[in-house]
GROMACS .gro file of C-alpha atoms in nm:
model
  396
    1MET     CA    1  -0.969   1.651  -3.736
    2ASP     CA    2  -1.071   1.553  -3.364
    3PHE     CA    3  -0.811   1.308  -3.250
    4SER     CA    4  -0.943   1.327  -2.918
    5GLN     CA    5  -1.248   1.127  -3.084
    6LEU     CA    6  -1.075   0.883  -3.258
    7LEU     CA    7  -0.898   0.776  -2.946
    8ALA     CA    8  -1.250   0.740  -2.742
    9GLU     CA    9  -1.375   0.538  -2.961
   10LYS     CA   10  -1.052   0.308  -2.967
   11THR     CA   11  -0.980   0.350  -2.573
   12ASP     CA   12  -1.117  -0.030  -2.538
   13THR     CA   13  -0.944  -0.170  -2.819
   14ILE     CA   14  -0.636  -0.010  -2.717
   15VAL     CA   15  -0.636  -0.142  -2.361
   16ASP     CA   16  -0.679  -0.484  -2.512
   17LYS     CA   17  -0.441  -0.501  -2.713
   18TRP     CA   18  -0.179  -0.313  -2.424
   19ILE     CA   19  -0.270  -0.581  -2.213
   20LEU     CA   20  -0.184  -0.851  -2.453
   21ALA     CA   21   0.139  -0.672  -2.522
   22VAL     CA   22   0.192  -0.670  -2.092
   23ARG     CA   23   0.138  -1.034  -2.072
   24LYS     CA   24   0.355  -1.143  -2.364
   25ASP     CA   25   0.675  -0.880  -2.269
   26ARG     CA   26   0.935  -1.128  -2.090
   27ARG     CA   27   1.082  -0.785  -1.918
   28ILE     CA   28   0.759  -0.812  -1.723
   29GLU     CA   29   0.766  -1.088  -1.528
   30SER     CA   30   0.547  -0.953  -1.240
   31ALA     CA   31   0.224  -0.969  -1.471
   32ASP     CA   32   0.235  -1.329  -1.503
   33ASP     CA   33   0.026  -1.434  -1.240
   34LEU     CA   34  -0.210  -1.131  -1.257
   35SER     CA   35  -0.580  -1.143  -1.351
   36TYR     CA   36  -0.691  -0.904  -1.671
   37THR     CA   37  -0.828  -0.644  -1.432
   38ALA     CA   38  -0.520  -0.680  -1.198
   39VAL     CA   39  -0.282  -0.587  -1.528
   40LYS     CA   40  -0.557  -0.344  -1.640
   41ASP     CA   41  -0.581  -0.122  -1.347
   42HIS     CA   42  -0.619   0.298  -1.387
   43VAL     CA   43  -0.463   0.242  -1.751
   44PRO     CA   44  -0.828   0.305  -1.881
   45ASP     CA   45  -0.853   0.611  -1.652
   46VAL     CA   46  -0.521   0.773  -1.807
   47LEU     CA   47  -0.676   0.715  -2.158
   48LYS     CA   48  -0.983   0.915  -2.067
   49ALA     CA   49  -0.791   1.216  -1.929
   50MET     CA   50  -0.586   1.201  -2.281
   51VAL     CA   51  -0.898   1.250  -2.463
   52THR     CA   52  -0.986   1.534  -2.260
   53VAL     CA   53  -0.677   1.693  -2.315
   54LEU     CA   54  -0.646   1.611  -2.658
   55SER     CA   55  -0.972   1.761  -2.713
   56LYS     CA   56  -1.006   2.126  -2.853
   57PHE     CA   57  -1.382   2.149  -2.707
   58GLN     CA   58  -1.348   2.024  -2.332
   59ASP     CA   59  -1.167   2.170  -2.059
   60ASN     CA   60  -0.770   1.967  -1.968
   61ASP     CA   61  -0.815   1.736  -1.687
   62ILE     CA   62  -0.481   1.702  -1.583
   63GLN     CA   63  -0.567   1.613  -1.234
   64SER     CA   64  -0.733   1.325  -1.367
   65ILE     CA   65  -0.417   1.180  -1.530
   66VAL     CA   66  -0.207   1.266  -1.204
   67THR     CA   67  -0.488   1.039  -0.961
   68ALA     CA   68  -0.509   0.736  -1.204
   69SER     CA   69  -0.102   0.770  -1.262
   70PHE     CA   70  -0.054   0.776  -0.845
   71GLN     CA   71  -0.297   0.506  -0.808
   72HIS     CA   72  -0.194   0.299  -1.061
   73GLY     CA   73   0.202   0.368  -0.879
   74ALA     CA   74   0.081   0.252  -0.568
   75ILE     CA   75  -0.101  -0.116  -0.710
   76ARG     CA   76   0.243  -0.115  -0.885
   77ALA     CA   77   0.405  -0.158  -0.566
   78GLU     CA   78   0.199  -0.383  -0.375
   79GLN     CA   79   0.214  -0.618  -0.707
   80GLY     CA   80   0.595  -0.657  -0.662
   81PHE     CA   81   0.687  -0.473  -0.972
   82ASP     CA   82   1.020  -0.309  -1.018
   83PRO     CA   83   1.060   0.038  -1.187
   84ALA     CA   84   1.214  -0.083  -1.511
   85GLU     CA   85   0.881  -0.328  -1.551
   86ILE     CA   86   0.701  -0.008  -1.495
   87ALA     CA   87   0.908   0.194  -1.745
   88ARG     CA   88   0.845  -0.088  -1.954
   89GLU     CA   89   0.446  -0.082  -1.956
   90TYR     CA   90   0.435   0.316  -2.072
   91HIS     CA   91   0.697   0.240  -2.323
   92LEU     CA   92   0.429  -0.030  -2.469
   93LEU     CA   93   0.115   0.191  -2.406
   94ARG     CA   94   0.271   0.474  -2.601
   95THR     CA   95   0.355   0.257  -2.896
   96ILE     CA   96   0.011   0.121  -2.898
   97ILE     CA   97  -0.112   0.427  -2.912
   98LEU     CA   98   0.079   0.571  -3.167
   99ASP     CA   99  -0.024   0.266  -3.410
  100ALA     CA  100  -0.372   0.272  -3.310
  101LEU     CA  101  -0.415   0.637  -3.426
  102GLN     CA  102  -0.137   0.627  -3.680
  103ALA     CA  103  -0.355   0.643  -3.995
  104ASP     CA  104  -0.591   0.885  -3.880
  105LEU     CA  105  -0.308   1.131  -3.784
  106LEU     CA  106  -0.155   1.084  -4.148
  107GLU     CA  107  -0.470   1.242  -4.276
  108GLY     CA  108  -0.448   1.535  -4.069
  109THR     CA  109  -0.273   1.850  -4.111
  110PRO     CA  110   0.098   1.873  -4.012
  111VAL     CA  111   0.023   2.118  -3.747
  112GLU     CA  112  -0.258   1.919  -3.614
  113ILE     CA  113  -0.033   1.573  -3.617
  114ILE     CA  114   0.212   1.798  -3.439
  115ARG     CA  115   0.007   1.923  -3.178
  116SER     CA  116  -0.129   1.586  -3.098
  117MET     CA  117   0.172   1.377  -3.105
  118ARG     CA  118   0.313   1.644  -2.836
  119LEU     CA  119   0.018   1.577  -2.609
  120ILE     CA  120   0.045   1.249  -2.625
  121ASP     CA  121   0.395   1.279  -2.521
  122ALA     CA  122   0.350   1.535  -2.257
  123ILE     CA  123   0.050   1.313  -2.094
  124LEU     CA  124   0.262   1.013  -2.092
  125ASP     CA  125   0.555   1.178  -1.964
  126GLU     CA  126   0.352   1.348  -1.676
  127ALA     CA  127   0.174   0.987  -1.630
  128ILE     CA  128   0.544   0.819  -1.584
  129ALA     CA  129   0.639   1.077  -1.333
  130ARG     CA  130   0.344   1.036  -1.141
  131CYS     CA  131   0.316   0.702  -1.143
  132PHE     CA  132   0.726   0.643  -1.024
  133LYS     CA  133   0.660   0.933  -0.732
  134SER     CA  134   0.386   0.706  -0.567
  135TYR     CA  135   0.579   0.386  -0.657
  136VAL     CA  136   0.908   0.511  -0.456
  137GLU     CA  137   0.616   0.659  -0.181
  138GLU     CA  138   0.495   0.329  -0.158
  139ARG     CA  139   0.797   0.138  -0.140
  140LEU     CA  140   0.890   0.388   0.132
  141ARG     CA  141   0.568   0.317   0.339
  142GLU     CA  142   0.686  -0.074   0.283
  143LEU     CA  143   1.035  -0.041   0.443
  144GLN     CA  144   0.872   0.200   0.764
  145LYS     CA  145   0.669  -0.050   0.795
  146LEU     CA  146   0.961  -0.359   0.769
  147GLN     CA  147   1.164  -0.103   1.032
  148ALA     CA  148   0.913  -0.087   1.279
  149SER     CA  149   0.824  -0.494   1.261
  150LEU     CA  150   1.227  -0.511   1.277
  151THR     CA  151   1.189  -0.319   1.602
  152LEU     CA  152   0.929  -0.485   1.781
  153HIS     CA  153   1.091  -0.809   1.652
  154ASN     CA  154   1.410  -0.659   1.859
  155GLU     CA  155   1.238  -0.621   2.137
  156GLU     CA  156   1.043  -0.921   2.166
  157LEU     CA  157   1.380  -1.148   2.097
  158THR     CA  158   1.526  -0.925   2.421
  159ARG     CA  159   1.244  -0.963   2.633
  160LEU     CA  160   1.254  -1.379   2.531
  161ILE     CA  161   1.618  -1.409   2.623
  162SER     CA  162   1.581  -1.213   2.964
  163ALA     CA  163   1.266  -1.422   3.046
  164ASN     CA  164   1.328  -1.752   2.896
  165GLN     CA  165   1.599  -1.939   2.734
  166GLU     CA  166   1.421  -2.289   2.669
  167TYR     CA  167   1.364  -2.174   2.272
  168LEU     CA  168   1.587  -1.912   2.184
  169SER     CA  169   1.827  -2.078   1.933
  170GLN     CA  170   1.517  -2.218   1.761
  171LEU     CA  171   1.354  -1.871   1.774
  172ALA     CA  172   1.706  -1.692   1.670
  173HIS     CA  173   1.704  -1.971   1.361
  174GLU     CA  174   1.357  -1.872   1.286
  175LEU     CA  175   1.414  -1.505   1.275
  176LYS     CA  176   1.731  -1.486   1.063
  177HIS     CA  177   1.577  -1.599   0.735
  178PRO     CA  178   1.381  -1.368   0.654
  179LEU     CA  179   1.593  -1.099   0.817
  180THR     CA  180   1.813  -1.153   0.589
  181SER     CA  181   1.602  -1.125   0.308
  182ILE     CA  182   1.513  -0.803   0.421
  183ILE     CA  183   1.840  -0.686   0.462
  184GLY     CA  184   1.915  -0.806   0.134
  185TYR     CA  185   1.581  -0.630  -0.025
  186SER     CA  186   1.702  -0.298   0.114
  187ASP     CA  187   2.015  -0.284   0.008
  188LEU     CA  188   1.909  -0.386  -0.334
  189PHE     CA  189   1.683  -0.110  -0.297
  190LEU     CA  190   1.920   0.140  -0.190
  191ARG     CA  191   2.143   0.127  -0.441
  192GLN     CA  192   1.817   0.171  -0.685
  193GLN     CA  193   1.768   0.496  -0.522
  194ARG     CA  194   2.087   0.612  -0.542
  195ARG     CA  195   2.110   0.610  -0.897
  196LYS     CA  196   1.812   0.818  -0.937
  197ALA     CA  197   1.946   1.172  -0.871
  198ASP     CA  198   1.674   1.326  -1.048
  199ILE     CA  199   1.372   1.210  -0.801
  200LYS     CA  200   1.292   1.486  -0.571
  201ASP     CA  201   1.364   1.458  -0.191
  202ASN     CA  202   1.604   1.169  -0.295
  203PHE     CA  203   1.814   1.244   0.002
  204SER     CA  204   1.504   1.171   0.249
  205ASN     CA  205   1.398   0.862   0.107
  206LEU     CA  206   1.739   0.742   0.131
  207GLU     CA  207   1.753   0.796   0.490
  208HIS     CA  208   1.484   0.587   0.534
  209ILE     CA  209   1.580   0.307   0.373
  210GLU     CA  210   1.956   0.335   0.557
  211ARG     CA  211   1.757   0.333   0.904
  212VAL     CA  212   1.620  -0.012   0.789
  213LEU     CA  213   1.925  -0.118   0.677
  214ARG     CA  214   2.067  -0.013   1.006
  215ASN     CA  215   1.833  -0.180   1.227
  216GLY     CA  216   1.835  -0.468   0.995
  217ARG     CA  217   2.199  -0.545   1.057
  218GLN     CA  218   2.220  -0.457   1.436
  219LEU     CA  219   1.928  -0.741   1.460
  220LEU     CA  220   2.104  -0.998   1.222
  221HIS     CA  221   2.403  -0.930   1.448
  222LEU     CA  222   2.217  -0.985   1.755
  223ILE     CA  223   2.074  -1.275   1.646
  224ASN     CA  224   2.418  -1.401   1.550
  225ASP     CA  225   2.561  -1.351   1.864
  226VAL     CA  226   2.283  -1.532   2.078
  227LEU     CA  227   2.356  -1.863   1.840
  228GLU     CA  228   2.662  -1.863   1.869
  229LEU     CA  229   2.614  -1.834   2.259
  230SER     CA  230   2.357  -2.104   2.308
  231ARG     CA  231   2.586  -2.305   2.080
  232TYR     CA  232   2.837  -2.290   2.327
  233GLU     CA  233   2.637  -2.321   2.620
  234ALA     CA  234   2.471  -2.636   2.455
  235GLY     CA  235   2.791  -2.769   2.378
  236GLN     CA  236   2.787  -2.763   1.997
  237THR     CA  237   3.073  -2.537   1.932
  238LYS     CA  238   3.344  -2.793   1.822
  239ILE     CA  239   3.708  -2.703   1.744
  240GLN     CA  240   3.914  -2.789   1.469
  241LEU     CA  241   4.288  -2.810   1.529
  242ALA     CA  242   4.527  -2.729   1.278
  243PRO     CA  243   4.861  -2.536   1.239
  244THR     CA  244   4.777  -2.150   1.224
  245ASP     CA  245   4.982  -1.846   1.112
  246VAL     CA  246   4.855  -1.604   1.387
  247ARG     CA  247   5.060  -1.314   1.257
  248GLU     CA  248   4.863  -1.356   0.911
  249LEU     CA  249   4.578  -1.428   1.056
  250ILE     CA  250   4.578  -1.087   1.278
  251ASP     CA  251   4.678  -0.869   0.957
  252ASN     CA  252   4.367  -1.015   0.810
  253ILE     CA  253   4.113  -0.917   1.110
  254CYS     CA  254   4.307  -0.563   1.069
  255GLN     CA  255   4.235  -0.533   0.693
  256MET     CA  256   3.878  -0.615   0.731
  257LEU     CA  257   3.831  -0.357   1.086
  258GLU     CA  258   4.052  -0.074   0.908
  259PRO     CA  259   3.748   0.119   0.760
  260LEU     CA  260   3.574   0.135   1.122
  261ALA     CA  261   3.899   0.263   1.274
  262ALA     CA  262   3.970   0.486   0.998
  263GLY     CA  263   3.599   0.629   1.039
  264LYS     CA  264   3.697   0.730   1.380
  265ASN     CA  265   4.046   0.883   1.283
  266LEU     CA  266   4.216   0.580   1.482
  267GLN     CA  267   4.541   0.420   1.437
  268ILE     CA  268   4.565   0.033   1.434
  269VAL     CA  269   4.959  -0.077   1.579
  270VAL     CA  270   5.031  -0.454   1.552
  271ASP     CA  271   5.345  -0.580   1.717
  272CYS     CA  272   5.311  -0.958   1.705
  273ASP     CA  273   5.687  -1.085   1.579
  274ARG     CA  274   5.758  -1.245   1.875
  275ILE     CA  275   5.560  -1.558   1.840
  276PRO     CA  276   5.606  -1.862   1.690
  277GLU     CA  277   5.506  -1.868   1.251
  278LYS     CA  278   5.258  -2.195   1.322
  279LEU     CA  279   5.054  -2.268   1.655
  280ILE     CA  280   4.823  -2.538   1.674
  281THR     CA  281   4.548  -2.378   1.727
  282ASP     CA  282   4.139  -2.353   1.562
  283SER     CA  283   4.185  -2.069   1.323
  284PHE     CA  284   3.818  -1.987   1.340
  285GLN     CA  285   3.727  -1.962   1.674
  286LEU     CA  286   4.051  -1.749   1.766
  287GLN     CA  287   3.980  -1.551   1.462
  288GLN     CA  288   3.639  -1.483   1.634
  289ILE     CA  289   3.845  -1.383   1.940
  290ILE     CA  290   4.083  -1.120   1.831
  291THR     CA  291   3.784  -0.983   1.559
  292ASN     CA  292   3.533  -0.919   1.891
  293LEU     CA  293   3.825  -0.835   2.111
  294LEU     CA  294   3.926  -0.560   1.844
  295SER     CA  295   3.590  -0.444   1.685
  296ASN     CA  296   3.468  -0.375   2.094
  297ALA     CA  297   3.851  -0.117   2.127
  298ILE     CA  298   3.734   0.067   1.849
  299ARG     CA  299   3.392   0.113   1.936
  300TYR     CA  300   3.470   0.235   2.269
  301THR     CA  301   3.770   0.458   2.172
  302GLU     CA  302   3.686   0.766   2.011
  303SER     CA  303   4.064   0.884   2.004
  304GLY     CA  304   4.374   0.771   2.037
  305THR     CA  305   4.561   0.413   1.923
  306ILE     CA  306   4.456   0.059   1.923
  307ILE     CA  307   4.779  -0.180   1.977
  308ILE     CA  308   4.770  -0.536   1.946
  309MET     CA  309   5.066  -0.728   2.096
  310CYS     CA  310   5.169  -1.106   2.112
  311GLN     CA  311   5.460  -1.197   2.341
  312MET     CA  312   5.593  -1.603   2.394
  313LEU     CA  313   5.549  -1.673   2.770
  314GLU     CA  314   5.702  -1.987   3.015
  315LYS     CA  315   5.562  -2.316   3.017
  316GLN     CA  316   5.486  -2.343   2.634
  317ARG     CA  317   5.221  -2.058   2.629
  318TRP     CA  318   5.168  -1.735   2.444
  319ALA     CA  319   4.940  -1.419   2.498
  320ILE     CA  320   4.799  -1.137   2.280
  321ALA     CA  321   4.688  -0.833   2.388
  322VAL     CA  322   4.468  -0.594   2.284
  323SER     CA  323   4.513  -0.263   2.427
  324ASP     CA  324   4.313   0.104   2.377
  325THR     CA  325   4.268   0.452   2.496
  326GLY     CA  326   3.894   0.431   2.473
  327ILE     CA  327   3.649   0.569   2.830
  328GLY     CA  328   3.790   0.255   3.050
  329ILE     CA  329   3.576   0.025   3.284
  330ALA     CA  330   3.509   0.100   3.639
  331PRO     CA  331   3.687  -0.166   3.904
  332GLU     CA  332   3.285  -0.238   3.988
  333ASN     CA  333   3.189  -0.350   3.654
  334GLN     CA  334   3.497  -0.552   3.579
  335ALA     CA  335   3.406  -0.859   3.728
  336GLN     CA  336   3.078  -0.828   3.522
  337ILE     CA  337   3.211  -0.761   3.211
  338PHE     CA  338   3.243  -1.133   3.045
  339GLU     CA  339   2.830  -1.205   3.185
  340PRO     CA  340   2.627  -1.205   2.910
  341TYR     CA  341   2.403  -0.919   2.806
  342PHE     CA  342   2.601  -0.716   3.088
  343ARG     CA  343   2.717  -0.335   2.915
  344VAL     CA  344   2.845  -0.084   3.107
  345SER     CA  345   2.702   0.263   3.084
  346SER     CA  346   2.695   0.594   3.308
  347SER     CA  347   2.474   0.867   3.357
  348ASP     CA  348   2.682   1.092   3.151
  349ARG     CA  349   2.754   0.821   2.874
  350PRO     CA  350   2.456   0.563   2.785
  351TYR     CA  351   2.552   0.208   2.620
  352LEU     CA  352   2.598   0.243   2.250
  353PRO     CA  353   2.286   0.117   2.070
  354ASP     CA  354   2.434  -0.114   1.848
  355SER     CA  355   2.608  -0.342   2.139
  356THR     CA  356   2.452  -0.651   2.201
  357GLY     CA  357   2.643  -0.714   2.560
  358LEU     CA  358   2.746  -1.053   2.421
  359GLY     CA  359   3.042  -1.012   2.231
  360LEU     CA  360   3.296  -1.035   2.550
  361ALA     CA  361   3.057  -1.303   2.689
  362ILE     CA  362   3.147  -1.527   2.307
  363VAL     CA  363   3.531  -1.395   2.366
  364SER     CA  364   3.542  -1.562   2.703
  365ARG     CA  365   3.365  -1.891   2.662
  366LEU     CA  366   3.609  -1.901   2.325
  367VAL     CA  367   3.929  -1.850   2.478
  368LYS     CA  368   3.829  -2.152   2.770
  369LEU     CA  369   3.719  -2.391   2.469
  370LEU     CA  370   4.087  -2.311   2.338
  371GLN     CA  371   4.239  -2.394   2.644
  372GLY     CA  372   4.293  -2.037   2.759
  373GLN     CA  373   4.199  -1.740   3.021
  374ILE     CA  374   4.133  -1.402   2.948
  375ASN     CA  375   4.219  -1.112   3.171
  376LEU     CA  376   4.126  -0.751   3.192
  377ALA     CA  377   4.348  -0.424   3.269
  378SER     CA  378   4.095  -0.090   3.292
  379GLN     CA  379   4.109   0.272   3.398
  380VAL     CA  380   3.840   0.505   3.373
  381GLY     CA  381   3.928   0.750   3.120
  382VAL     CA  382   4.261   0.589   2.994
  383GLY     CA  383   4.174   0.294   2.833
  384SER     CA  384   4.172  -0.106   2.852
  385THR     CA  385   4.380  -0.385   2.785
  386PHE     CA  386   4.249  -0.726   2.718
  387THR     CA  387   4.516  -1.024   2.745
  388ALA     CA  388   4.451  -1.405   2.645
  389ILE     CA  389   4.658  -1.662   2.682
  390PHE     CA  390   4.678  -1.987   2.506
  391PRO     CA  391   4.904  -2.270   2.500
  392LEU     CA  392   5.138  -2.326   2.217
  393GLU     CA  393   4.981  -2.631   2.095
  394VAL     CA  394   4.579  -2.695   2.193
  395GLU     CA  395   4.489  -3.061   2.332
  396PHE     CA  396   4.157  -3.247   2.124
   0.00000   0.00000   0.00000
């Protein structure tokens, strides 16, 4: 019995039933707003190729299956389908094909039935594999476009920072929301890819996605710093005074940044037992100051130790010092280190790509906001010590 002819005769019916099943399936939400033609896509071409493969009298048409499935995967990526929805589509297609041919298959010999079932399964498996391959490639192309877009936004934002401060805060707000979505989407897709260990060239795919995430997070970090600086310059940074356990606050910051230090085999030493248990200050702004100083020390230190030390001073004051064994800062650069967008570089060591040049500028302004002062002692090749001095009780 020639089951290929039966399949050819029922192709239109199968396609109609499949589209109806896809629309009704709540696990394929991406098809809800698509037209009949958009849902149908290249599935008829897959069925047409299947007819020739099932036929005993025609040459196999595997290439048509490959082409149709490849195009189907790319279009589904553009339409916003996720992998689970595509897998569900093909599951429904397999079920409807077998339902349509069931009565005719039962009239054939066992050999004919087994041959046809195996061919149908093999064809659909190949179609799914090709579809997913093109789907992943299309998603990677989208992520590469996003990366290029982020790069352009980064360059444009940097140019605007240097050229015009008037609309900077508004622009940063507008960029921050879509950028947060891009980072969240990329992170979700990265986790999906890591679970697909059987996909060929998966490592290369992950590398592309991770590059998007790195650039996105770097740009978001820049935007947050710009907003923080803009709020201060506009006088919009408010302080909320309350009793603060500085030792507990420092311990929490160290726990948060410990993975960064451990990644470079750096040891963080804390010596802050010589200050009162509670101080009157703004804990959030103080946390930002210490976090920026500590993360800066980790960023510019390749080996050795970072020390955080607190001590009591005369006239109801206290000090916190963050010392590192990093690259140090040349005397000619020390006067500019707290200026916005200034970054230390040299012929043998350019500035780090993840540095915004705003961290220390924000620190100096927040220290001033908390009625303190900050000093720097540094020697090239030996390390740096930033010391912030505050009153025991900040006055509102």
